[in-house]
XYZ file of N, CA and C in Angstrom:
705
model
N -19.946 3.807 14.420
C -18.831 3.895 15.359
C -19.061 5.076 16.301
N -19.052 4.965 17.723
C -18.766 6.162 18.772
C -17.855 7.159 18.260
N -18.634 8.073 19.004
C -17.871 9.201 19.082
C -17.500 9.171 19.892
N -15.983 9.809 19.926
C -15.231 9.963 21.244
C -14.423 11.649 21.045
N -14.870 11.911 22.387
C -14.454 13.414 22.489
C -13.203 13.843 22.229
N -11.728 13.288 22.143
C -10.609 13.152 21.970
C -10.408 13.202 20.470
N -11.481 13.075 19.529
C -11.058 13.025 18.085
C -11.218 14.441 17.428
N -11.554 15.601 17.905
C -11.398 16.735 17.867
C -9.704 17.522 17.698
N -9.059 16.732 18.115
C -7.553 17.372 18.236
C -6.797 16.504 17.925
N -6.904 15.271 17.053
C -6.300 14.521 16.710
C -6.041 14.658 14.841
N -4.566 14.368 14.303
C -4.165 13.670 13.058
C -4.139 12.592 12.648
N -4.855 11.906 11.701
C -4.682 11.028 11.314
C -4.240 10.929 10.101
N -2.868 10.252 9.912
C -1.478 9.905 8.749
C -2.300 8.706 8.171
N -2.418 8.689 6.765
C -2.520 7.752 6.030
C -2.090 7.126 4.578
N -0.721 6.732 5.117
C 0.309 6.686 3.392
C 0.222 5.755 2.866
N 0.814 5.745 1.380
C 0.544 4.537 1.013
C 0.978 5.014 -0.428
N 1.379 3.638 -1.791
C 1.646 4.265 -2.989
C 0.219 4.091 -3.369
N 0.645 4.479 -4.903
C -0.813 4.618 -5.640
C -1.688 3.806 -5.754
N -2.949 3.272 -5.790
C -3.753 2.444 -5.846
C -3.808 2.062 -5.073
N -3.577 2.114 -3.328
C -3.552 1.277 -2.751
C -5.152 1.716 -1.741
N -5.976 2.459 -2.166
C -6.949 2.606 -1.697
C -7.015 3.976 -0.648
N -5.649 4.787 -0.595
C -5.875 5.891 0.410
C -7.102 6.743 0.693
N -7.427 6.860 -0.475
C -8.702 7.923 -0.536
C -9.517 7.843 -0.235
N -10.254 6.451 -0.760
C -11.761 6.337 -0.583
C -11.788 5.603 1.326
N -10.215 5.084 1.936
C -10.658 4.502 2.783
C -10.479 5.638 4.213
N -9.721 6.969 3.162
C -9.750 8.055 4.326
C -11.059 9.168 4.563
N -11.851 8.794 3.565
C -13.072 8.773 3.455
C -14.043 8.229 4.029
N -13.614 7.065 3.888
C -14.907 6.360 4.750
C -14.403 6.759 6.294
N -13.237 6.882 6.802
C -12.762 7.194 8.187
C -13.275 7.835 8.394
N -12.686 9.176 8.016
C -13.502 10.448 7.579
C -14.912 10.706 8.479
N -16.019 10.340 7.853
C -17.509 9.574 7.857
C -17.320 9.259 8.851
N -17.160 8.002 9.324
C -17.247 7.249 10.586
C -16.797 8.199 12.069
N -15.645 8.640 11.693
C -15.169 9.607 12.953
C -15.553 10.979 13.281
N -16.031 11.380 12.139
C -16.507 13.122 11.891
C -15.419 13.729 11.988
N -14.617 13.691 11.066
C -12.913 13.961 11.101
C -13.664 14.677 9.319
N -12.176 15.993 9.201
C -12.084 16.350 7.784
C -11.496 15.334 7.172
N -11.451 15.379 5.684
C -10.564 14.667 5.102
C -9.962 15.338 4.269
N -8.377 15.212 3.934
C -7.390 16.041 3.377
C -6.718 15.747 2.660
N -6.853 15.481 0.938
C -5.882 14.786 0.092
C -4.667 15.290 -0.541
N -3.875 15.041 -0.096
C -2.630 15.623 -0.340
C -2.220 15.341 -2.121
N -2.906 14.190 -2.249
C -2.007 13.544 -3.050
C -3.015 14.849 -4.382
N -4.237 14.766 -4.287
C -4.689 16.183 -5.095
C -4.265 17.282 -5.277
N -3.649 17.773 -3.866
C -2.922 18.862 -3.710
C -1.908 19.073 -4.968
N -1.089 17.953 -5.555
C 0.056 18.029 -6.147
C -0.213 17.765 -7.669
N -2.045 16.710 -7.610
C -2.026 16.898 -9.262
C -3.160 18.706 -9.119
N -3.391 19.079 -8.852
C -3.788 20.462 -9.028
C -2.632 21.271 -9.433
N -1.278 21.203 -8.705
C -0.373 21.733 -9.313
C -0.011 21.350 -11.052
N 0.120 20.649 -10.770
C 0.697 19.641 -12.290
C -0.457 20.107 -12.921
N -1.711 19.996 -12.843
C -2.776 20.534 -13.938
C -2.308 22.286 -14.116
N -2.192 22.749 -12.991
C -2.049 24.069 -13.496
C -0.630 24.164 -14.323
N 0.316 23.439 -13.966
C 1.676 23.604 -14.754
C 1.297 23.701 -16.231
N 0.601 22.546 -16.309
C 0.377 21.763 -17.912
C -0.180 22.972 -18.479
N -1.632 23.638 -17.871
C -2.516 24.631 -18.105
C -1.785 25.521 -18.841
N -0.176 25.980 -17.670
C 0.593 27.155 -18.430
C 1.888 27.021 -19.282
N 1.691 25.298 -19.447
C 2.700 25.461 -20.519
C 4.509 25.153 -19.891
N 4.414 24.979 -18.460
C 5.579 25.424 -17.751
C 6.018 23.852 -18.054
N 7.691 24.092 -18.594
C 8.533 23.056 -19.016
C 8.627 22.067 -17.588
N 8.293 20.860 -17.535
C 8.369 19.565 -16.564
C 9.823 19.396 -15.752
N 10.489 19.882 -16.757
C 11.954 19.620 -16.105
C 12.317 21.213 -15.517
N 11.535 22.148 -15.198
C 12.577 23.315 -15.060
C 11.121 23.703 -13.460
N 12.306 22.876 -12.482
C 12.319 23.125 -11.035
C 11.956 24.693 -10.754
N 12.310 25.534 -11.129
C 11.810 26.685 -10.128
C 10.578 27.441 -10.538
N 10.022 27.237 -11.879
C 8.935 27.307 -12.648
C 7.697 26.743 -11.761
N 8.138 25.185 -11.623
C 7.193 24.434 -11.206
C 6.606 24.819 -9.342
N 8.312 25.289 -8.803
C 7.647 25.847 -7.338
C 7.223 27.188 -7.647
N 7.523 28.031 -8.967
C 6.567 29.152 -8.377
C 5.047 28.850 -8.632
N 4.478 27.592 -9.560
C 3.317 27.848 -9.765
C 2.857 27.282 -8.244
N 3.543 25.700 -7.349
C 3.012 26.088 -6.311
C 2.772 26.824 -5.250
N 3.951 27.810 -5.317
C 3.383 28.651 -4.593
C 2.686 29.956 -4.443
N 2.507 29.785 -6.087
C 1.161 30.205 -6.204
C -0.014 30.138 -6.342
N -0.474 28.838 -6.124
C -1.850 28.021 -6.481
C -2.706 28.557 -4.546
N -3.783 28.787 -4.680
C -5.123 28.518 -4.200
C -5.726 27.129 -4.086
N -5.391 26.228 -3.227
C -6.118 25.153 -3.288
C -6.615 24.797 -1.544
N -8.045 24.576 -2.016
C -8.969 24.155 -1.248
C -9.484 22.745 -1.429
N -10.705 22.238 -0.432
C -11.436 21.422 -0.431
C -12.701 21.553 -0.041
N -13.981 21.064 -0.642
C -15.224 21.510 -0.680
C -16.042 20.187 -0.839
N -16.843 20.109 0.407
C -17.438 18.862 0.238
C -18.704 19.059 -0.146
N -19.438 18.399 -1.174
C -20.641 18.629 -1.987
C -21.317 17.469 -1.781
N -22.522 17.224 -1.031
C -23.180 15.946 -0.823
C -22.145 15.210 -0.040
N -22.195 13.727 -0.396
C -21.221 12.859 -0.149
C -19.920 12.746 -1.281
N -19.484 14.084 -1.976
C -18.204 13.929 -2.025
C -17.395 14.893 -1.903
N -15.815 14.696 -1.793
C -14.517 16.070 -1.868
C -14.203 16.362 -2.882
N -14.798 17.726 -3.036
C -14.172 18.458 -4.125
C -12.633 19.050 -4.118
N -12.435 19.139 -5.332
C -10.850 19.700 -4.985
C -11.119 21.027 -6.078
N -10.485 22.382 -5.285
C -10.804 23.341 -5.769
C -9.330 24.282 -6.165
N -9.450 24.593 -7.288
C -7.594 25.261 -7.586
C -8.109 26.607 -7.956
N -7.813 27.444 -7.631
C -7.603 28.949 -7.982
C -9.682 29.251 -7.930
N -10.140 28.903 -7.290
C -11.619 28.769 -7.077
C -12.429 27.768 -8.312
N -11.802 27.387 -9.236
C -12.388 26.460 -9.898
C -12.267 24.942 -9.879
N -13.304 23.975 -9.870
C -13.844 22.821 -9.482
C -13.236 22.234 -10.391
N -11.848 21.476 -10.159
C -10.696 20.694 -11.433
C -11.011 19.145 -10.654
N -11.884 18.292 -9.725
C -11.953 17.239 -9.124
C -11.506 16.455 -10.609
N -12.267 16.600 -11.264
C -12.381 15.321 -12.682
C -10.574 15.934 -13.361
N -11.150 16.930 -13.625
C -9.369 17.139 -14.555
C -8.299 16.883 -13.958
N -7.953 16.620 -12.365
C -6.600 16.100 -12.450
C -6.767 14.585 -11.829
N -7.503 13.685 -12.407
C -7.608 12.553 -12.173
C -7.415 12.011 -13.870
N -6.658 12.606 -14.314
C -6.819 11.356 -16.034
C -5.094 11.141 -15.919
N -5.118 10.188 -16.360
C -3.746 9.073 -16.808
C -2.412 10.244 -16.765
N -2.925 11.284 -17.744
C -1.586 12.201 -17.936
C -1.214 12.843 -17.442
N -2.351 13.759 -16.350
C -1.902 14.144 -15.310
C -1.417 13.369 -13.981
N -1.673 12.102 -13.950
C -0.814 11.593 -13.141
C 0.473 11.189 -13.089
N 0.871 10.826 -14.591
C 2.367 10.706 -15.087
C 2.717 12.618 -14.204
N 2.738 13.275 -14.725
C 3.065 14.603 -15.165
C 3.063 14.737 -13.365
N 2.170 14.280 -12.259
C 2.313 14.857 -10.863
C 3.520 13.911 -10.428
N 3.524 12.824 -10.734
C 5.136 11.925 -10.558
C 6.392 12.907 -10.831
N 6.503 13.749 -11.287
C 7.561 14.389 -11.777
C 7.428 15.820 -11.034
N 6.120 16.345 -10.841
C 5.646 17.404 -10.263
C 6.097 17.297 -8.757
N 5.688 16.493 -8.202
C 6.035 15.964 -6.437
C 7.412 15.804 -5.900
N 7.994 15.751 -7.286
C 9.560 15.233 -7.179
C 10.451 16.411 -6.947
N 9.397 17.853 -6.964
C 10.690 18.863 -7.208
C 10.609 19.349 -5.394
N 11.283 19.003 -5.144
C 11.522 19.948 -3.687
C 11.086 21.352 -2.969
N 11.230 22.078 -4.168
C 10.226 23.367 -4.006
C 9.362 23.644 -4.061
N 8.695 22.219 -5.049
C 7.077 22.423 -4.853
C 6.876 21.056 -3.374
N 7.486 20.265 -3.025
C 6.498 19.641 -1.911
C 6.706 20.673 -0.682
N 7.953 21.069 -0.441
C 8.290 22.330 0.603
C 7.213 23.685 0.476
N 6.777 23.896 -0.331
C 5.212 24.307 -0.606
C 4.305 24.085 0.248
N 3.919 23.039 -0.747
C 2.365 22.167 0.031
C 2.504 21.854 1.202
N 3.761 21.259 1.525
C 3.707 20.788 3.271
C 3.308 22.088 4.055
N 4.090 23.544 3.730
C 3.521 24.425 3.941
C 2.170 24.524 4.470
N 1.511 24.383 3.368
C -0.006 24.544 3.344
C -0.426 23.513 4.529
N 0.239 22.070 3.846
C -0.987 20.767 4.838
C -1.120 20.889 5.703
N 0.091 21.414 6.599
C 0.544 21.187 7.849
C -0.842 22.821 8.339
N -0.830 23.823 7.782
C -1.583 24.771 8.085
C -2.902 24.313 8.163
N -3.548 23.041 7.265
C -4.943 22.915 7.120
C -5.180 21.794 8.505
N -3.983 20.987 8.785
C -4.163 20.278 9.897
C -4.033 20.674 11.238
N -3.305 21.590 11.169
C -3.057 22.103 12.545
C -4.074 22.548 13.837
N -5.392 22.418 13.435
C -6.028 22.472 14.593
C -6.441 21.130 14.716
N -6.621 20.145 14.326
C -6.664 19.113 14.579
C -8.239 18.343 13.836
N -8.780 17.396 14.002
C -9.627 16.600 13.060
C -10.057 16.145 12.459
N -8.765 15.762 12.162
C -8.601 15.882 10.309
C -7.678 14.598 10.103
N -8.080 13.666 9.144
C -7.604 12.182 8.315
C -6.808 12.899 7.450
N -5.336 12.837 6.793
C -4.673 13.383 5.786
C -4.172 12.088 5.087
N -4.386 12.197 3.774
C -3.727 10.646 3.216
C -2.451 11.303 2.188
N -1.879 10.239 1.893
C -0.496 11.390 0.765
C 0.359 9.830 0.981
N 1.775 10.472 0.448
C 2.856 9.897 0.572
C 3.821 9.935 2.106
N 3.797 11.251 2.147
C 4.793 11.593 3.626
C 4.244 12.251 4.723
N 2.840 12.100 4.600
C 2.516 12.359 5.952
C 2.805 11.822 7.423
N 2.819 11.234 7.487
C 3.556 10.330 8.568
C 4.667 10.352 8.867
N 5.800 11.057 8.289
C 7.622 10.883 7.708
C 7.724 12.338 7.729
N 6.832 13.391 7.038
C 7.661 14.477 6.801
C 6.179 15.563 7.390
N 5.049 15.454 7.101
C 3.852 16.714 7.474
C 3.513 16.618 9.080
N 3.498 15.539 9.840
C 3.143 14.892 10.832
C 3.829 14.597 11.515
N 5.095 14.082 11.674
C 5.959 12.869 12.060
C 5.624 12.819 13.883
N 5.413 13.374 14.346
C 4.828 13.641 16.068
C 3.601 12.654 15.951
N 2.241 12.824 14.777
C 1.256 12.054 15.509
C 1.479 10.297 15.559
N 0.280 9.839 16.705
C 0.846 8.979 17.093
C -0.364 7.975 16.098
N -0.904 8.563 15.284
C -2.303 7.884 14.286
C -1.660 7.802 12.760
N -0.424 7.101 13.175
C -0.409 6.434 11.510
C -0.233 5.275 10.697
N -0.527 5.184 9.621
C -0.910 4.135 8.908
C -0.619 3.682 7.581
N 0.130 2.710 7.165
C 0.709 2.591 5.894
C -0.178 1.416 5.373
N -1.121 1.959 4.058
C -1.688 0.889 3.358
C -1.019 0.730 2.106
N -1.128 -0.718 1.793
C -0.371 -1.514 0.789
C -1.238 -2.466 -0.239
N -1.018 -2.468 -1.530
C -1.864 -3.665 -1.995
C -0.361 -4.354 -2.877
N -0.448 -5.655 -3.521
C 0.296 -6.172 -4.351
C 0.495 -4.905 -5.477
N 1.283 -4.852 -6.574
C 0.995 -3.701 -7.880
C -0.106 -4.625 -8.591
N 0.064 -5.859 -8.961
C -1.189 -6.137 -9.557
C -2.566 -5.778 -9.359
N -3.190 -6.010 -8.028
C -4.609 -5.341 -7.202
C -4.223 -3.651 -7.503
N -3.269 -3.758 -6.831
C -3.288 -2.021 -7.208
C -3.477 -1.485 -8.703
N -2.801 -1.730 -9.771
C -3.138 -1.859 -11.089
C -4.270 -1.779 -11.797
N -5.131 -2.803 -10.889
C -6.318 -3.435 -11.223
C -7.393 -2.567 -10.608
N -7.506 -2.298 -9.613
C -8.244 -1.119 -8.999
C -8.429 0.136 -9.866
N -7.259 0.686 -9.684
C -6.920 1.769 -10.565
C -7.640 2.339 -12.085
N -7.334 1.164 -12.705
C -8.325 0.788 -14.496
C -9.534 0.659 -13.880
N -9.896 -0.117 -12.962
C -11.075 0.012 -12.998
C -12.146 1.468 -12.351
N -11.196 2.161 -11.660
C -11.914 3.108 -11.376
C -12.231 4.360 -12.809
N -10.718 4.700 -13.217
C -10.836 5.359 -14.317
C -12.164 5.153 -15.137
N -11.851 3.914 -15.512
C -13.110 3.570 -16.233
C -14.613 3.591 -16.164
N -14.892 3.521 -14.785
C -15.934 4.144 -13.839
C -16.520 5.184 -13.970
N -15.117 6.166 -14.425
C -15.657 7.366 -14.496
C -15.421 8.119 -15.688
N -15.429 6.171 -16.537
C -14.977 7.591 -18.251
C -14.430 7.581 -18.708
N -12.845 7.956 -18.468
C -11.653 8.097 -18.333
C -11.492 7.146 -19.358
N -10.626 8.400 -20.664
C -10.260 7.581 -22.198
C -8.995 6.809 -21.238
N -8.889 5.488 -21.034
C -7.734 4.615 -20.972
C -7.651 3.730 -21.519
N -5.935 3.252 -21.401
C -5.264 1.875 -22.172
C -6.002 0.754 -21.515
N -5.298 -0.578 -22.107
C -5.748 -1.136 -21.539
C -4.528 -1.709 -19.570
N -5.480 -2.708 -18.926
C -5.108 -2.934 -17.413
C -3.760 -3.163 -17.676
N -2.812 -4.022 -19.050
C -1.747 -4.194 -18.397
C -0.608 -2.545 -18.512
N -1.382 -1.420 -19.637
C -0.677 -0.584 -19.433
C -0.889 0.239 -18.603
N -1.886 0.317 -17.499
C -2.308 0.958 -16.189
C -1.133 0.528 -15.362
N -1.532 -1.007 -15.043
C -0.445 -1.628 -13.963
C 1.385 -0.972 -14.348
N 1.506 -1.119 -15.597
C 2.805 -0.216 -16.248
C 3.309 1.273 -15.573
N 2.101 1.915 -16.101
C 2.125 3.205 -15.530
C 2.554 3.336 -13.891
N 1.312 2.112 -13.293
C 1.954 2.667 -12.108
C 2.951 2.025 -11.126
N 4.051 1.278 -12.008
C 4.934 0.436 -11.709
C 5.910 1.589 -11.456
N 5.761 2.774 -13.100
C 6.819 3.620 -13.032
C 6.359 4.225 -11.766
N 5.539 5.072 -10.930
C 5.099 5.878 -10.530
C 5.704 5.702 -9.364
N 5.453 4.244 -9.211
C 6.215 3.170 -7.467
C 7.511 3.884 -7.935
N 8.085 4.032 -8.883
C 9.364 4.075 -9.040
C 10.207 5.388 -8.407
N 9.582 6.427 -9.208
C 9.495 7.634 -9.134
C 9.474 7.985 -7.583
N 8.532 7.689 -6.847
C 8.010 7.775 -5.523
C 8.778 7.714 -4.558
N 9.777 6.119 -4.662
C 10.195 5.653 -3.980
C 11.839 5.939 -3.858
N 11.967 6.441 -5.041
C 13.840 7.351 -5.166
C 13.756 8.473 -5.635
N 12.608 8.870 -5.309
C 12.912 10.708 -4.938
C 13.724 11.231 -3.952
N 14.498 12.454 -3.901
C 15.614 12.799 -2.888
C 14.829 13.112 -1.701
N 13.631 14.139 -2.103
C 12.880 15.346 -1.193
C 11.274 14.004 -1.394
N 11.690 14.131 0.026
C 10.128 13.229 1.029
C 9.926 12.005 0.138
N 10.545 10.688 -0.099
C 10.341 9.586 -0.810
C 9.800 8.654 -0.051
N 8.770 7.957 -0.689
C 7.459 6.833 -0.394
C 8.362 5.886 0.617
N 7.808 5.979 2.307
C 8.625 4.866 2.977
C 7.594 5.012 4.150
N 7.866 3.667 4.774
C 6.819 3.449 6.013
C 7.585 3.915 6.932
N 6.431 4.891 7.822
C 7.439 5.431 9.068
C 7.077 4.603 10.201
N 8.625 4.396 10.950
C 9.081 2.996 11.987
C 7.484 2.833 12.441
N 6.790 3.956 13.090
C 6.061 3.261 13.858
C 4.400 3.499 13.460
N 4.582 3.379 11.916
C 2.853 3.276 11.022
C 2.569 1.674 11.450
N 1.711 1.907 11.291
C 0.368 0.161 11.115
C 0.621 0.072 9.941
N 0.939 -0.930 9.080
C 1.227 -1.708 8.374
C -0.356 -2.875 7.592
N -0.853 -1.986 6.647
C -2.354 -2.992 6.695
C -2.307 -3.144 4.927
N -1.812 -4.311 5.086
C -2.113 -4.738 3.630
C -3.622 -5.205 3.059
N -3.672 -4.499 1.981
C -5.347 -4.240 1.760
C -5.754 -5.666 0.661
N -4.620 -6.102 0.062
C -5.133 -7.047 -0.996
C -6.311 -7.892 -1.033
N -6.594 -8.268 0.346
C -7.566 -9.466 0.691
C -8.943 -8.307 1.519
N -8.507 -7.547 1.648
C -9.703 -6.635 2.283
C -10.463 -5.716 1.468
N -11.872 -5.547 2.188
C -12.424 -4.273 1.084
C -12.385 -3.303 1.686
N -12.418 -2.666 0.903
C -11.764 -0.790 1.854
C -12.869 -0.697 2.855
N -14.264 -0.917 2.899
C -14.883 -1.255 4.162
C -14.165 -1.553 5.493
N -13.791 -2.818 4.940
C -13.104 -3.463 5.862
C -11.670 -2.634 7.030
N -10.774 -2.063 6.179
C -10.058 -1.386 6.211
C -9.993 0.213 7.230
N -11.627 0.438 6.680
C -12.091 1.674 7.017
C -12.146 1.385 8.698
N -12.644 0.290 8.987
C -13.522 0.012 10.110
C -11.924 -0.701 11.034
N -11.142 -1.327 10.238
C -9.922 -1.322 10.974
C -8.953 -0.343 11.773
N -9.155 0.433 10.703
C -8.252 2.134 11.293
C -8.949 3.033 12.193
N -10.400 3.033 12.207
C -12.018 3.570 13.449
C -10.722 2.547 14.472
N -11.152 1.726 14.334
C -10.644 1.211 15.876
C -9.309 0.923 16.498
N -9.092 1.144 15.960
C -7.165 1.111 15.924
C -7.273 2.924 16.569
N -7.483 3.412 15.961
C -7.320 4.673 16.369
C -8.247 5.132 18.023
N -9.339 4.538 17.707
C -10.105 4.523 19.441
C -9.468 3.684 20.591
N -9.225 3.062 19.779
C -8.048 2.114 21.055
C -6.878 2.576 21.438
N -5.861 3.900 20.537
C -5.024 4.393 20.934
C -5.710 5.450 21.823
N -6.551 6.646 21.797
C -7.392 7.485 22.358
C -7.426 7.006 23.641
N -7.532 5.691 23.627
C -8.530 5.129 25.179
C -7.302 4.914 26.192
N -5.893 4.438 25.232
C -4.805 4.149 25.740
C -4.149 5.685 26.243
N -4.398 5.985 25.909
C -3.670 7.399 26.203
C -4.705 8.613 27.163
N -5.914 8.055 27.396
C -6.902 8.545 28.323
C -7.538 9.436 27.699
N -7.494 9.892 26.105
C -8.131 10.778 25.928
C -9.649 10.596 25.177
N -10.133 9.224 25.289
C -11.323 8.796 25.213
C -12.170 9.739 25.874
C-alpha cells in the first residue's frame, strides 16, 4: 500500500469487543501504513496483572486507580512483534491468560482507573501516527478523529478465535464452549459499564469480520482511510 504524506498526523480508532480481531488487524494496518500501534486494551490487563501481583481487593475502586496511576506502561516492538512493557518488565505473555482477562473486565470498569489510562493514550497519540485499538477510542480517547472503525464478529467466531489463539500459545485452557462463556460475560461487563461502555460511535465504519480474514480487513481499513486523506486533500 502507498504511502501518503498525510498519515503522519493522523488517528486511527479501532473498537470493537473481545475477539473480534482488533489487534492483530491494527497490526497489520500498522505495517501497511507505517503508523505506531497502540493497545489499549493491554494497557488495562497490565493493570489488572499488577493489581493481582499486589494482592489489591477487585472490588475496592480506589486501590485499583492508585495502582493505575501508578503503573509505567510502555510499548516495545521486537522484530515483528508489540511488546507490552509494565514497570520496565516484559509481562506480553502474563496478561494474556484466561484469568487475567476475567480480572481486567472488572479492572476497566472502575472509572479511576480508565480516567487514568485515557490520560496516558491520549498523551501517546497526540502527535499523531498512530492506529489505537480498545473499547472507547472512538467515543471517549479520540472522539474528533475522523478514522474510525468498529469491528464485529458473531460471539460464536469470536469465541472460537479466541480458544484458538490461547492455545497457540500454550495457554492452560477450558474447553471452546467455556471460552465462548467467558466471553459472553465480558460482552456483558463491557457493554453496561457506567464509565466509557462498549458502543459504536455514530460515525465508525461498521465491518463485520465473520466472513473475512483479518487480511482482508487489514487491507479494507488501508483504504478506507486513504480515501478519506484524499477526500479531505491531505493525500
Amino acid at each position: 500500500m502507498k504511502s501518503i504524506e498525510g498519515l503522519a498526523s493522523i488517528v486511527i480508532a479501532v473498537d470493537g469487543p473481545s475477539g473480534a480481531g482488533k489487534s492483530t488487524v491494527s497490526k497489520a494496518v500498522a505495517e501497511k501504513l507505517g503508523l505506531v500501534y497502540i493497545d489499549t486494551g493491554a494497557m488495562y490487563r497490565a493493570v489488572a496483572l499488577k493489581a493481582k501481583r499486589a494482592k489489591v481487593p477487585f472490588k475496592d475502586d480506589k486501590m485499583l486507580e492508585g495502582i493505575a496511576k501508578g503503573c509505567s506502561i510502555s510499548f516495545k516492538k521486537v522484530d515483528d512483534d508489540n511488546r507490552t512493557i509494565l514497570d520496565g518488565e516484559d509481562v506480553s505473555e502474563a496478561i494474556r491468560t484466561p484469568e487475567i482477562s476475567l480480572f481486567t473486565s472488572r479492572v476497566s470498569a472502575v472509572p479511576g482507573v480508565r480516567k487514568a489510562l485515557v490520560v496516558l493514550q491520549r498523551a501517546m497519540g497526540k502527535t499523531g501516527g498512530v492506529i489505537m485499538d480498545g473499547r472507547d477510542v472512538g467515543t471517549v480517547i479520540f472522539p474528533d478523529t475522523p478514522f474510525k472503525f468498529f469491528i464485529d464478529a458473531s460471539l460464536e467466531i469470536r469465541g472460537k478465535r479466541r480458544h484458538l489463539e490461547l492455545k497457540e500459545k500454550g495457554a492452560d485452557i477450558a474447553d471452546e464452549t467455556s471460552t465462548i462463556k467467558e466471553m459472553a460475560e465480558r460482552d456483558d461487563v463491557d457493554s453496561s459499564r457506567e464509565e466509557s461502555p462498549l458502543v459504536r460511535a455514530d460515525d465508525a465504519v461498521y465491518i463485520d469480520t465473520s466472513p473475512m480474514t483479518q487480511e482482508e480487513v487489514a487491507v479494507q481499513i488501508g483504504q478506507l482511510v486513504c480515501e478519506i486523506l484524499e477526500k479531505e486533500g491531505r493525500a
